mmCIF file of C-alpha atoms in Angstrom:
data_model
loop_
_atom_site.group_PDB
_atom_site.id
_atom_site.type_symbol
_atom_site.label_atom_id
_atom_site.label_comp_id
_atom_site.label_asym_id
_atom_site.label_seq_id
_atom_site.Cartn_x
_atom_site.Cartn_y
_atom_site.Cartn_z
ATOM 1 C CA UNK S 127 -4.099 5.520 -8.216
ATOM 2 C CA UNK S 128 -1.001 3.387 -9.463
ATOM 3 C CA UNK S 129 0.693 2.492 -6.315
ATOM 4 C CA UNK S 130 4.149 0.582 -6.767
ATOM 5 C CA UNK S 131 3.435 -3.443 -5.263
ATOM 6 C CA UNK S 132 6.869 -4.169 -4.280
ATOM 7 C CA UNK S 133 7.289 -0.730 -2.424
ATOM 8 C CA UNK S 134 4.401 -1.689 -0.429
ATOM 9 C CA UNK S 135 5.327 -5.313 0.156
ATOM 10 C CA UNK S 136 9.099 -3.690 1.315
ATOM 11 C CA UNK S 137 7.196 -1.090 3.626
ATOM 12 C CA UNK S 138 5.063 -3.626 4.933
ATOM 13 C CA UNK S 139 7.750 -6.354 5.954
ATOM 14 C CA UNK S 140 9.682 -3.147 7.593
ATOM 15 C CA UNK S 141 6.786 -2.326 9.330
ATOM 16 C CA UNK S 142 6.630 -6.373 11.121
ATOM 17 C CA UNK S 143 2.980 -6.249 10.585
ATOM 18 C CA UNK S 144 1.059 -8.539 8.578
ATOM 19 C CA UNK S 145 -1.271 -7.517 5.541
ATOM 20 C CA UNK S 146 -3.925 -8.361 8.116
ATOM 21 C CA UNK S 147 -2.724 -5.861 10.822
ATOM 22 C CA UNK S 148 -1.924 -3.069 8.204
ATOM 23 C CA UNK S 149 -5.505 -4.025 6.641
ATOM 24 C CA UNK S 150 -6.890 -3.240 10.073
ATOM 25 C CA UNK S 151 -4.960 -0.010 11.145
ATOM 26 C CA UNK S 152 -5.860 1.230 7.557
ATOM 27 C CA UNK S 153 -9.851 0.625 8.336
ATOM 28 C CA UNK S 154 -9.789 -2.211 5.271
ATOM 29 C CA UNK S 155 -11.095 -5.944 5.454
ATOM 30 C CA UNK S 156 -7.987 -8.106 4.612
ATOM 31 C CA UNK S 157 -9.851 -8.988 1.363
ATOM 32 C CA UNK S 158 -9.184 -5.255 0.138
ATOM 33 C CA UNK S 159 -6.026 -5.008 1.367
ATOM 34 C CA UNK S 160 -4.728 -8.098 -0.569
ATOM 35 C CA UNK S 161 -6.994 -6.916 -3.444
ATOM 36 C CA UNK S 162 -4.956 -3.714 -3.464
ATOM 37 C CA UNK S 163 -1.600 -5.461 -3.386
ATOM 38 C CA UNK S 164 -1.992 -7.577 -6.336
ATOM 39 C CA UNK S 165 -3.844 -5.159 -8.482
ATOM 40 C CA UNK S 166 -1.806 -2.470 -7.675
ATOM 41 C CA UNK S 167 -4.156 0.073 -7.855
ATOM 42 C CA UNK S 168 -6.943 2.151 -5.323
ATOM 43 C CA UNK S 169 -8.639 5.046 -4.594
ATOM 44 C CA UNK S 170 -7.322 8.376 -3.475
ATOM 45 C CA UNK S 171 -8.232 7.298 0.602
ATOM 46 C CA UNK S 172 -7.513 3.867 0.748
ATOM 47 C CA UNK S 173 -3.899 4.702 -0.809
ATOM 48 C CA UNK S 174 -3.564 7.451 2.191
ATOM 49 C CA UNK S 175 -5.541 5.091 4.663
ATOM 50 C CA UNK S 176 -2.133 2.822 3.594
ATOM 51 C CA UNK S 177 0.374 5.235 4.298
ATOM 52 C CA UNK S 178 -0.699 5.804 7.429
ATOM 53 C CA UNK S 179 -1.040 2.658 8.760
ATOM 54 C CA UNK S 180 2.467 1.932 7.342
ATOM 55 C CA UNK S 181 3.664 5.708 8.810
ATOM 56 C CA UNK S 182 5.087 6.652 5.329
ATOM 57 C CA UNK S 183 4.302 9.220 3.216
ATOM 58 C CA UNK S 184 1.741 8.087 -0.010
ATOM 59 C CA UNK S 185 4.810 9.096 -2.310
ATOM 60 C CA UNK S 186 6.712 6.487 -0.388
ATOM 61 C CA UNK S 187 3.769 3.992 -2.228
ATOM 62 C CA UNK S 188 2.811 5.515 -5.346
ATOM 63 C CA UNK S 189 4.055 4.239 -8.665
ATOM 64 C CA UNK S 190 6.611 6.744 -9.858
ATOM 65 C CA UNK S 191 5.770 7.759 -13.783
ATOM 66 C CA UNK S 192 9.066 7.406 -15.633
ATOM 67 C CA UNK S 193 9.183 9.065 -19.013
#
């Protein structure tokens, strides 16, 4: 899934936790977690996993499709 990287990097500096401590309260290594930021894509789970270490909805994250 297309997930939007500077909604996430907003979300996660509102949050106060660092991609470390939203890595672990996701169930990711940091690796993935920073993997996932500057790709900007992941699976189905690990965009959910996300959300809900961040306590947003996964619309909140997800690229919105503009056409």
């Amino acid at each position: 899934m297309k997930i939007s990287k500077e909604r996430l990097c907003i979300l996660q500096c509102r949050s106060g936790m660092t991609g470390a401590q939203v890595a672990a309260k996701a169930g990711l290594k940091p690796q993935s977690y920073s993997a996932v930021k500057n790709r900007g894509t992941c699976s189905a789970p690990t965009v959910a996993a996300i959300a809900a270490a961040l306590g947003v909805p996964v619309e909140e994250i997800l690229e919105s499709e503009v056409q």
